[in-house]
Short mmCIF file of C-alpha atoms in Angstrom, two decimals:
data_model
loop_
_atom_site.label_atom_id
_atom_site.label_comp_id
_atom_site.label_asym_id
_atom_site.label_seq_id
_atom_site.Cartn_x
_atom_site.Cartn_y
_atom_site.Cartn_z
CA MET A 4 63.92 -35.44 149.60
CA LYS A 5 65.66 -32.07 149.94
CA LYS A 6 68.92 -33.69 148.81
CA LEU A 7 67.20 -35.17 145.73
CA ARG A 8 65.83 -31.74 144.76
CA LEU A 9 69.33 -30.27 144.96
CA ILE A 10 70.70 -33.02 142.71
CA VAL A 11 67.95 -32.41 140.11
CA PHE A 12 68.57 -28.65 140.30
CA PHE A 13 72.29 -29.02 139.61
CA MET A 14 71.65 -31.46 136.76
CA ILE A 15 69.32 -28.96 135.05
CA LEU A 16 71.82 -26.16 135.67
CA SER A 17 74.60 -28.22 134.04
CA ILE A 18 72.48 -28.87 130.95
CA LEU A 19 71.69 -25.17 130.62
CA ILE A 20 75.36 -24.23 130.90
CA MET A 21 76.28 -26.74 128.19
CA SER A 22 73.55 -25.36 125.90
CA VAL A 23 74.68 -21.78 126.39
CA SER A 24 78.30 -22.71 125.68
CA PHE A 25 77.21 -24.00 122.27
CA ALA A 26 75.68 -20.72 121.19
CA GLY A 27 77.32 -17.71 119.63
CA ASP A 28 76.68 -14.22 120.92
CA ILE A 29 72.97 -14.19 120.12
CA LYS A 30 71.65 -10.64 120.15
CA SER A 31 68.63 -10.63 117.86
CA SER A 32 65.08 -10.65 119.14
CA ILE A 33 64.17 -13.53 116.85
CA ALA A 34 66.56 -15.67 118.87
CA GLY A 35 64.89 -14.49 122.03
CA LYS A 36 61.44 -15.28 120.72
CA ASP A 37 62.44 -18.73 119.47
CA TYR A 38 64.73 -19.93 122.21
CA GLY A 39 63.68 -18.41 125.50
CA ASN A 40 64.79 -15.90 128.06
CA GLY A 41 67.98 -14.03 128.76
CA VAL A 42 68.72 -12.92 125.20
CA VAL A 43 70.08 -9.41 124.82
CA ASP A 44 68.23 -7.34 122.19
CA LYS A 45 70.24 -4.43 120.83
CA PRO A 46 71.47 -3.16 117.44
CA ASN A 47 74.18 -5.50 116.17
CA SER A 48 76.05 -5.94 112.88
CA GLU A 49 77.89 -9.11 113.83
CA VAL A 50 76.83 -12.47 112.47
CA THR A 51 76.17 -14.89 115.32
CA TYR A 52 75.06 -18.50 115.57
CA GLN A 53 73.27 -21.07 117.68
CA ILE A 54 73.11 -24.88 117.46
CA LYS A 55 69.74 -26.32 118.39
CA ASP A 56 67.89 -29.60 117.73
CA GLY A 57 70.15 -30.75 114.89
CA TYR A 58 70.23 -27.37 113.13
CA ILE A 59 72.61 -24.45 113.03
CA TYR A 60 70.99 -21.01 113.08
CA ILE A 61 72.77 -17.81 112.05
CA TYR A 62 71.65 -14.26 112.80
CA TRP A 63 72.58 -10.84 111.47
CA GLY A 64 71.30 -8.87 114.40
CA GLN A 65 68.84 -5.99 114.37
CA LYS A 66 68.33 -4.02 111.14
CA PRO A 67 66.51 -0.69 110.81
CA THR A 68 64.32 -1.70 107.83
CA GLY A 69 63.33 -4.61 105.64
CA GLY A 70 65.39 -5.62 102.63
CA TYR A 71 68.24 -7.24 104.57
CA LEU A 72 69.04 -10.92 104.02
CA ILE A 73 71.44 -13.53 105.36
CA LYS A 74 71.68 -16.98 103.75
CA ILE A 75 73.74 -20.06 104.46
CA ASN A 76 75.33 -21.15 101.19
CA GLU A 77 77.15 -24.28 102.40
CA VAL A 78 78.03 -26.17 105.59
CA LYS A 79 81.03 -28.49 105.95
CA TYR A 80 82.24 -30.59 108.90
CA THR A 81 85.93 -31.57 109.25
CA ASN A 82 87.72 -32.99 112.28
CA GLY A 83 85.40 -31.47 114.87
CA THR A 84 85.10 -28.09 113.13
CA LEU A 85 81.91 -26.89 111.45
CA TYR A 86 82.52 -24.44 108.59
CA VAL A 87 79.50 -22.28 107.78
CA TYR A 88 79.71 -20.32 104.50
CA PHE A 89 77.17 -17.51 104.31
CA TYR A 90 76.41 -14.33 102.40
CA THR A 91 74.43 -11.21 103.19
CA LYS A 92 72.42 -8.73 101.19
CA SER A 93 71.57 -5.13 102.06
CA PRO A 94 68.86 -3.12 100.29
CA ALA A 95 70.03 -1.02 97.35
CA PRO A 96 69.62 2.77 97.69
CA THR A 97 66.71 2.70 95.22
CA ASP A 98 64.87 -0.23 96.85
CA ILE A 99 61.53 0.41 98.53
CA VAL A 100 61.55 -1.50 101.83
CA THR A 101 59.29 -1.85 104.85
CA GLN A 102 60.13 0.70 107.52
CA VAL A 103 60.17 -1.70 110.45
CA ILE A 104 62.97 -3.23 112.48
CA THR A 105 63.88 -6.70 111.19
CA TYR A 106 66.11 -9.55 112.36
CA PRO A 107 67.54 -11.47 109.37
CA SER A 108 68.30 -15.14 110.07
CA ASP A 109 68.69 -18.51 108.40
CA LYS A 110 69.08 -22.16 109.39
CA VAL A 111 70.23 -25.48 107.87
CA LYS A 112 70.35 -29.05 109.10
CA LEU A 113 73.70 -30.09 110.57
CA PRO A 114 75.71 -32.36 108.24
CA THR A 115 76.91 -34.55 111.11
CA THR A 116 75.87 -36.03 114.43
CA GLU A 117 79.44 -36.06 115.71
CA GLU A 118 80.68 -33.68 118.36
CA ILE A 119 81.24 -30.13 117.11
CA LYS A 120 84.15 -28.58 118.96
CA GLU A 121 84.38 -25.35 116.97
CA VAL A 122 82.21 -23.31 114.60
CA LYS A 123 83.77 -21.05 111.97
CA LEU A 124 81.52 -18.53 110.20
CA ILE A 125 82.93 -17.61 106.77
CA ASN A 126 81.48 -14.61 104.92
CA ILE A 127 81.49 -15.18 101.14
CA THR A 128 79.38 -12.12 100.25
CA ASN A 129 82.11 -10.54 98.13
CA ASP A 130 82.69 -13.81 96.28
CA MET A 131 78.98 -14.15 95.57
CA VAL A 132 78.80 -10.58 94.27
CA ALA A 133 81.92 -10.98 92.18
CA GLU A 134 80.50 -14.09 90.55
CA ASN A 135 77.04 -12.52 90.36
CA GLY A 136 75.79 -15.61 92.15
CA LEU A 137 72.29 -14.32 92.88
CA ALA A 138 71.12 -12.78 89.61
CA LYS A 139 72.94 -15.36 87.49
CA ARG A 140 70.54 -18.02 88.73
CA TYR A 141 67.88 -16.20 86.71
CA PHE A 142 69.70 -14.32 83.93
CA PRO A 143 72.89 -16.00 82.60
CA LEU A 144 74.91 -12.84 82.07
CA THR A 145 78.37 -14.10 81.12
CA LYS A 146 80.89 -12.76 78.64
CA GLY A 147 80.43 -14.61 75.36
CA SER A 148 76.71 -15.27 75.81
CA TYR A 149 74.47 -14.00 73.02
CA TRP A 150 70.83 -13.89 71.91
CA ILE A 151 69.64 -13.48 68.29
CA TYR A 152 66.27 -11.86 67.57
CA ASN A 153 64.01 -11.23 64.61
CA PHE A 154 63.60 -7.47 64.91
CA LYS A 155 60.75 -5.61 63.21
CA ILE A 156 59.96 -1.90 63.42
CA LYS A 157 57.17 0.22 61.97
CA GLU A 158 57.71 3.99 61.91
CA LYS A 159 57.41 7.11 59.76
CA ASP A 160 60.19 8.05 57.38
CA SER A 161 61.41 11.57 56.63
CA LYS A 162 58.53 12.06 54.18
CA GLY A 163 55.89 11.02 56.69
CA ASN A 164 55.21 7.65 55.12
CA ILE A 165 54.82 4.60 57.35
CA VAL A 166 57.52 2.05 56.60
CA GLU A 167 58.29 -1.36 58.03
CA LYS A 168 61.79 -2.74 58.42
CA SER A 169 63.03 -6.09 59.66
CA LYS A 170 66.43 -7.61 60.33
CA LYS A 171 68.29 -9.98 62.62
CA VAL A 172 69.76 -8.42 65.77
CA LYS A 173 72.39 -10.06 67.95
CA MET A 174 72.41 -8.99 71.60
CA GLN A 175 75.79 -9.98 72.96
CA ILE A 176 77.82 -9.49 76.14
CA LEU A 177 81.12 -7.86 75.20
CA ASN A 178 82.76 -7.28 78.58
CA GLU A 179 82.09 -7.36 82.29
CA TYR A 180 83.44 -5.11 85.02
CA LYS A 181 83.32 -6.34 88.61
CA SER A 182 83.12 -3.92 91.50
CA LYS A 183 82.64 -4.16 95.24
CA ASP A 184 78.93 -4.92 95.23
CA TYR A 185 77.83 -4.90 91.59
CA VAL A 186 78.81 -6.20 88.16
CA LEU A 187 78.55 -4.04 85.02
CA TYR A 188 77.95 -5.86 81.74
CA GLU A 189 78.70 -4.15 78.44
CA LEU A 190 76.40 -5.34 75.64
CA LYS A 191 75.55 -4.49 72.07
CA GLY A 192 72.14 -4.77 70.42
CA ASP A 193 69.82 -2.55 72.49
CA ILE A 194 66.42 -4.01 71.63
CA ILE A 195 64.76 -2.66 74.79
CA ASN A 196 65.33 0.98 73.77
CA VAL A 197 64.60 0.16 70.09
CA ALA A 198 68.22 0.99 69.23
CA PRO A 199 69.65 -2.32 67.99
CA GLU A 200 72.77 -0.69 66.57
CA LYS A 201 73.81 0.75 69.94
CA ARG A 202 75.63 -0.55 72.99
CA PHE A 203 74.13 -0.50 76.48
CA GLY A 204 74.79 -1.85 79.94
CA PHE A 205 73.18 -4.14 82.48
CA ILE A 206 74.14 -3.63 86.13
CA SER A 207 73.62 -6.60 88.43
CA VAL A 208 73.14 -5.75 92.11
CA SER A 209 72.23 -8.81 94.17
CA ASP A 210 68.92 -9.97 92.62
CA ASN A 211 68.21 -6.75 90.70
CA ILE A 212 69.17 -5.89 87.11
CA TYR A 213 69.45 -2.22 86.14
CA MET A 214 69.96 -0.79 82.65
CA VAL A 215 72.00 2.16 81.33
CA ASP A 216 72.20 3.59 77.82
CA GLU A 217 75.37 3.95 75.77
CA ASN A 218 76.35 7.41 77.04
CA VAL A 219 76.09 6.44 80.71
CA LEU A 220 77.79 3.12 79.99
CA ASN A 221 80.80 4.89 78.49
CA ASP A 222 81.02 7.24 81.46
CA ILE A 223 80.95 4.38 83.98
CA ILE A 224 83.57 2.35 82.11
CA LYS A 225 85.84 5.38 81.81
CA ASN A 226 85.65 6.02 85.56
CA ILE A 227 85.05 2.48 86.81
CA LYS A 228 87.69 2.75 89.55
CA SER A 229 85.92 5.77 91.03
CA PHE A 230 82.58 3.95 91.10
CA ASP A 231 83.64 1.09 93.39
CA SER A 232 80.16 0.76 94.91
CA PHE A 233 76.61 0.91 93.61
CA GLU A 234 75.84 3.71 96.06
CA LYS A 235 78.44 5.90 94.37
CA LEU A 236 76.84 5.21 90.99
CA ILE A 237 73.44 6.28 92.27
CA LYS A 238 74.89 9.48 93.73
CA LYS A 239 76.65 10.33 90.46
CA PHE A 240 73.85 9.62 88.01
CA GLU A 241 70.17 10.49 88.18
CA GLU A 242 67.76 7.61 88.70
CA ASP A 243 66.40 8.11 85.18
CA SER A 244 69.87 7.16 83.91
CA ILE A 245 70.10 3.93 85.93
CA ARG A 246 66.72 2.23 85.55
CA ILE A 247 65.65 -1.00 87.16
CA ILE A 248 64.44 -3.63 84.69
CA PHE A 249 64.35 -6.97 86.51
CA LYS A 250 63.70 -7.58 90.18
CA PHE A 251 64.11 -11.30 90.74
CA PRO A 252 62.47 -13.63 91.41
CA LEU A 253 59.69 -12.92 88.92
CA LEU A 254 56.30 -13.90 90.36
CA SER A 255 52.91 -13.43 88.74
CA GLY A 256 51.24 -10.31 90.15
CA LYS A 257 54.48 -8.82 91.44
CA LYS A 258 54.79 -5.06 90.95
CA TYR A 259 57.82 -2.84 91.47
CA PRO A 260 58.33 0.85 90.62
CA ALA A 261 60.51 1.77 87.66
CA TYR A 262 61.45 4.96 89.53
CA SER A 263 61.35 5.05 93.32
CA TYR A 264 60.48 8.76 93.39
CA ILE A 265 57.16 8.15 91.59
CA LYS A 266 54.47 7.05 94.05
CA ARG A 267 51.29 5.74 92.42
CA GLU A 268 48.63 3.23 93.36
CA ASP A 269 47.91 2.24 89.75
CA VAL A 270 50.29 0.38 87.43
CA LEU A 271 51.66 3.38 85.56
CA TYR A 272 55.44 3.89 85.80
CA SER A 273 55.86 0.45 87.36
CA TRP A 274 56.90 -2.97 86.13
CA VAL A 275 54.16 -5.59 86.51
CA VAL A 276 54.90 -9.32 86.27
CA ALA A 277 52.50 -11.81 84.66
CA LYS A 278 52.74 -15.50 83.78
CA GLU A 279 52.85 -16.04 80.02
CA LYS A 280 52.10 -19.19 78.05
CA ASP A 281 54.93 -21.71 77.92
CA ILE A 282 57.49 -21.32 75.14
CA ILE A 283 59.43 -23.91 73.14
CA LEU A 284 63.12 -23.08 72.71
CA LYS A 285 65.46 -25.52 70.96
CA GLY A 286 62.95 -28.32 71.44
CA LYS A 287 62.44 -27.76 75.16
CA LYS A 288 59.43 -26.30 76.94
CA TYR A 289 60.02 -23.42 79.36
CA ASN A 290 57.86 -21.35 81.69
CA GLN A 291 57.74 -17.78 80.45
CA PHE A 292 57.05 -14.54 82.31
CA LYS A 293 56.18 -11.10 81.04
CA ILE A 294 57.15 -7.84 82.68
CA GLU A 295 55.33 -4.78 81.40
CA TYR A 296 55.95 -1.07 81.87
CA LYS A 297 53.30 1.50 81.07
CA SER A 298 53.52 5.29 81.09
CA LEU A 299 51.43 7.95 79.40
CA PRO A 300 53.55 8.00 76.21
CA GLU A 301 54.68 4.37 75.89
CA ARG A 302 54.33 0.68 76.71
CA ILE A 303 57.17 -1.85 76.93
CA SER A 304 56.60 -5.60 77.32
CA ILE A 305 59.48 -8.02 77.89
CA GLY A 306 59.28 -11.81 77.83
CA PHE A 307 61.67 -13.71 80.08
CA VAL A 308 62.66 -17.33 80.78
CA TYR A 309 64.76 -18.31 83.79
CA GLY A 310 68.19 -19.53 82.76
CA ILE A 311 67.80 -18.25 79.18
CA GLY A 312 67.02 -14.53 79.32
CA ILE A 313 64.88 -12.16 77.26
CA THR A 314 62.57 -13.99 74.82
CA TYR A 315 60.84 -10.98 73.27
CA VAL A 316 60.51 -7.22 73.51
CA GLU A 317 57.44 -5.33 72.34
CA TYR A 318 57.47 -1.53 72.20
CA HIS A 319 54.56 0.81 71.43
CA HIS A 320 54.52 4.61 71.48
CA ASN A 321 51.13 6.18 72.08
CA GLY A 322 51.91 9.61 70.64
CA SER A 323 53.42 8.62 67.30
CA THR A 324 53.69 5.75 64.86
CA CYS A 325 56.45 3.70 66.36
CA ASP A 326 56.00 0.01 67.02
CA ALA A 327 58.79 -2.52 67.41
CA TYR A 328 58.93 -6.21 68.14
CA ALA A 329 61.90 -8.50 68.75
CA SER A 330 61.48 -12.27 69.12
CA LEU A 331 64.19 -14.73 70.14
CA VAL A 332 65.25 -17.19 67.42
CA ASP A 333 68.62 -18.43 68.69
CA PHE A 334 70.87 -18.10 71.72
CA LYS A 335 74.00 -19.31 73.44
CA VAL A 336 74.31 -18.95 77.20
CA LYS A 337 77.29 -19.90 79.34
#
C-alpha cells in the first residue's frame, strides 16, 4: 500500500512539472487567482503566457492604474511553434483612469491540438498604431477620404441684421503624419468649429480622437520630428489646444470629460453619448450615435456612424445669434 502511494505521488508530481514547463514566467496576480498557488506577484512589464485547457493566456503583469490593455490580435501554428501576435495600450496622459492596481490579460482558443514545442510572443503594438488599427475600426480616417455636407449658418452681419447662409462643404483628409504612438491627420473643412474654410487636425491615439485648430496643426506639422510621442504633444500644448472629441467605442449613456482638469458631477464640459434614430446613407440603414457637449456659452451636437464618420454637426451659441448645422449628403471612405 505504501509503495502504491509513492507511485501515485510521483505520477502527480510528473504531471505538475509538465504543466509548469508549459507556462511562461507568470507574475500577475490574476494568474495566481485563476490557476492556483506558487505564483509570484510583483510589478512586471514583461508579457508572459500560459497554456491551459485548450487556450493560451497572455499577461502584462501588474499595472499601477486602470487604462492598460493587452489584446491577442492573431495566433498561428507552424511546425510545432505557436506564434502569438499581440498589442498593448497604455492610458493617454489626459485619460481619467481608476486608481487601483490592475493585471491586464487576454486569452484565445488554441488553433491546433498538436504538440506545441515553442511559443513566440510577437508585439505588433507599433504596427497597430502606425496603421491606426484601433480607431480606424470606428472612424475611417485615411488620406483621400472625404465627406460632403449641406452647411447652413444663421448669424448677425456687420449691421446687426440676422442673415442665413448655406453652401456645400467638403471635409477632406489631405495628409497623415505617423508618429510613435499617434497619427496626425490634416483636414480641410472645419465644420465642428463652424469654420468650413479652415484646415484642422484629428489626432488618433489608440481608441481616442483629439482635435486641433489650424494654428496648432501648423505648429505640429512644422515640428513633427520633435513631437515623436503624444506625451510630448501634451507637454508642449495646453489641453484646451488638444481637445478630445471621440472616445471609442460609443455607448449610449457614456460620459467623458472634454477637459480632464474640470471635475463636475453634471454634464457640463463633458461629452455625453446617446443613441440616435437610424439613418439611411446611400440606400443602407445604419445605427447612429450622438455625442453632445454643453458649456455655459455653447452647445455642440455631433452625429456619428461607425465605419462612415460624422453625419451631422449642430452648433448653438447661448450668448449671441449664431446657429449652424451641417448634414452629410455624400461621402467616400477608404
